Amino acid sequence: MNFSKIIIGSLICLWVVSCKQKEQSSLQVPKENDFLVAIDSTLQLAVEQYSYLSQQVEPGVYPRTFQNDSLVTSDSGWWCSGFYPGTLLYLDEAINAPKLKEEAISFMADLKREQYNKSTHDLGFMMYCSFGNANRLQPNPEYQDILLNSAKSLVTRYNDTVQAIRSWDSAPWNRAGEDDLVVIIDNMMNLEMLFWATEYTQDSTYYDIAVKHADKTLRNHFREDYSSYHEVIYDEATGDVKAQITRQGASDSSAWARGQAWGVYGYVVMYRFTQDPKYLNQAQQIAEFILTHSNLPDDQIPYWDYDAPKIPNTYRDSSAAAIMASAFLELSTFSDEGKSETYYQSAERILKNLMTPHYLAQKGENGGFLLKHGVGDLPNNSEIDVPLTYGDYYFVEAMIRYKELNTNRRNNS
Ligand code: GLY
């Protein structure tokens, strides 16, 4: 009698557990679908926002941010000039927006003058986010020439004694002297164009420079905990490190949030092109630093610096979050199961939080930009708590990556 009661009890328990599991899985599927629907409607909103933004600018006058109720613009020489055309191209790719593609092409007709600019290391941002995407979507000899000239201009800044590309020209504002060579962590983002140049020309010079720069950065930009300095000053004559400091972070010893994001993204790209496991390890270690940091909030939108004074009463940086989300999605494709899931879930969490009204503009708001609450350069009192073109660019890129990855995961499951 007792035995049959136990059997009946166990059967009831099993039935309840199985009903709960069914309930959970039937809840999960629509949840995931809901998120894909949310991405599509965010991309639709992005098309509307960028159509509105396009009415306020013209080729040569690039949107930069929206501050005190006015649009702030730049010329083609500003490091962010490629993000606007790049975002327009991504939007056309994602949901077919031919007018935005036309707008991108007309801006690139102006931007192409920068292919010969040898005074900046930011040519990767400027030319690869624009012409690189345009050429990926529709290979075109004119774009290929422009990209190759841009890569040639960028490598003029390479110094073989230091084995690195010069980021900023030395100046009192970056604390470097005449015989110094400055490298900032951001420079990792300009290397992708060099890999493209080697693939296109079969000349390994560009590839070798990218690898040397990444290796030098790996040795000298990172602390034991894999956080990075923003700026390293090298002695041009010997290649020795003279100082490890910051320009945009809270202090020389702090972890500036966007710098950590550039680092993880940069080493993911290095692994994509070289398949060298040391770069994968570096990207994973930086991700570990970010994801286990006690000052990373639950929503995973970081404060502008992980060591910012006054946390939690200081600004978040939505641009750092968007860059991280995009990098984590690609990193998830290179990582083994456990880690892969961590990066994928983190990217999903970041995107979901960036899509909340606190961060995502409503139609007609925010000057036509998408993300609110970005921080450009707080210590120098520039672009604080505002939209930023690169925040939008990597946000849109991350949404596209998420959709692609999600489709692949479904097809493989
Ligand atoms: N210099 C690029 C940045 O502000 O992240």
Coordinates of C-alpha atoms and ligand atoms in Angstrom, one line a residue, residues 79 186 248 256 258 262, ligand 1:
W79 CA 38.2 60.1 -36.6
D186 CA 42.2 52.2 -29.9
Q248 CA 40.5 59.5 -21.8
W256 CA 38.8 53.1 -19.3
R258 CA 35.9 52.0 -24.1
W262 CA 38.5 48.3 -28.2
Ligands
GLY1 N1 39.9 57.7 -29.8 C1 38.8 56.8 -29.9 C2 37.9 56.8 -28.7 O1 37.6 57.8 -28.1 O2 37.5 55.7 -28.4

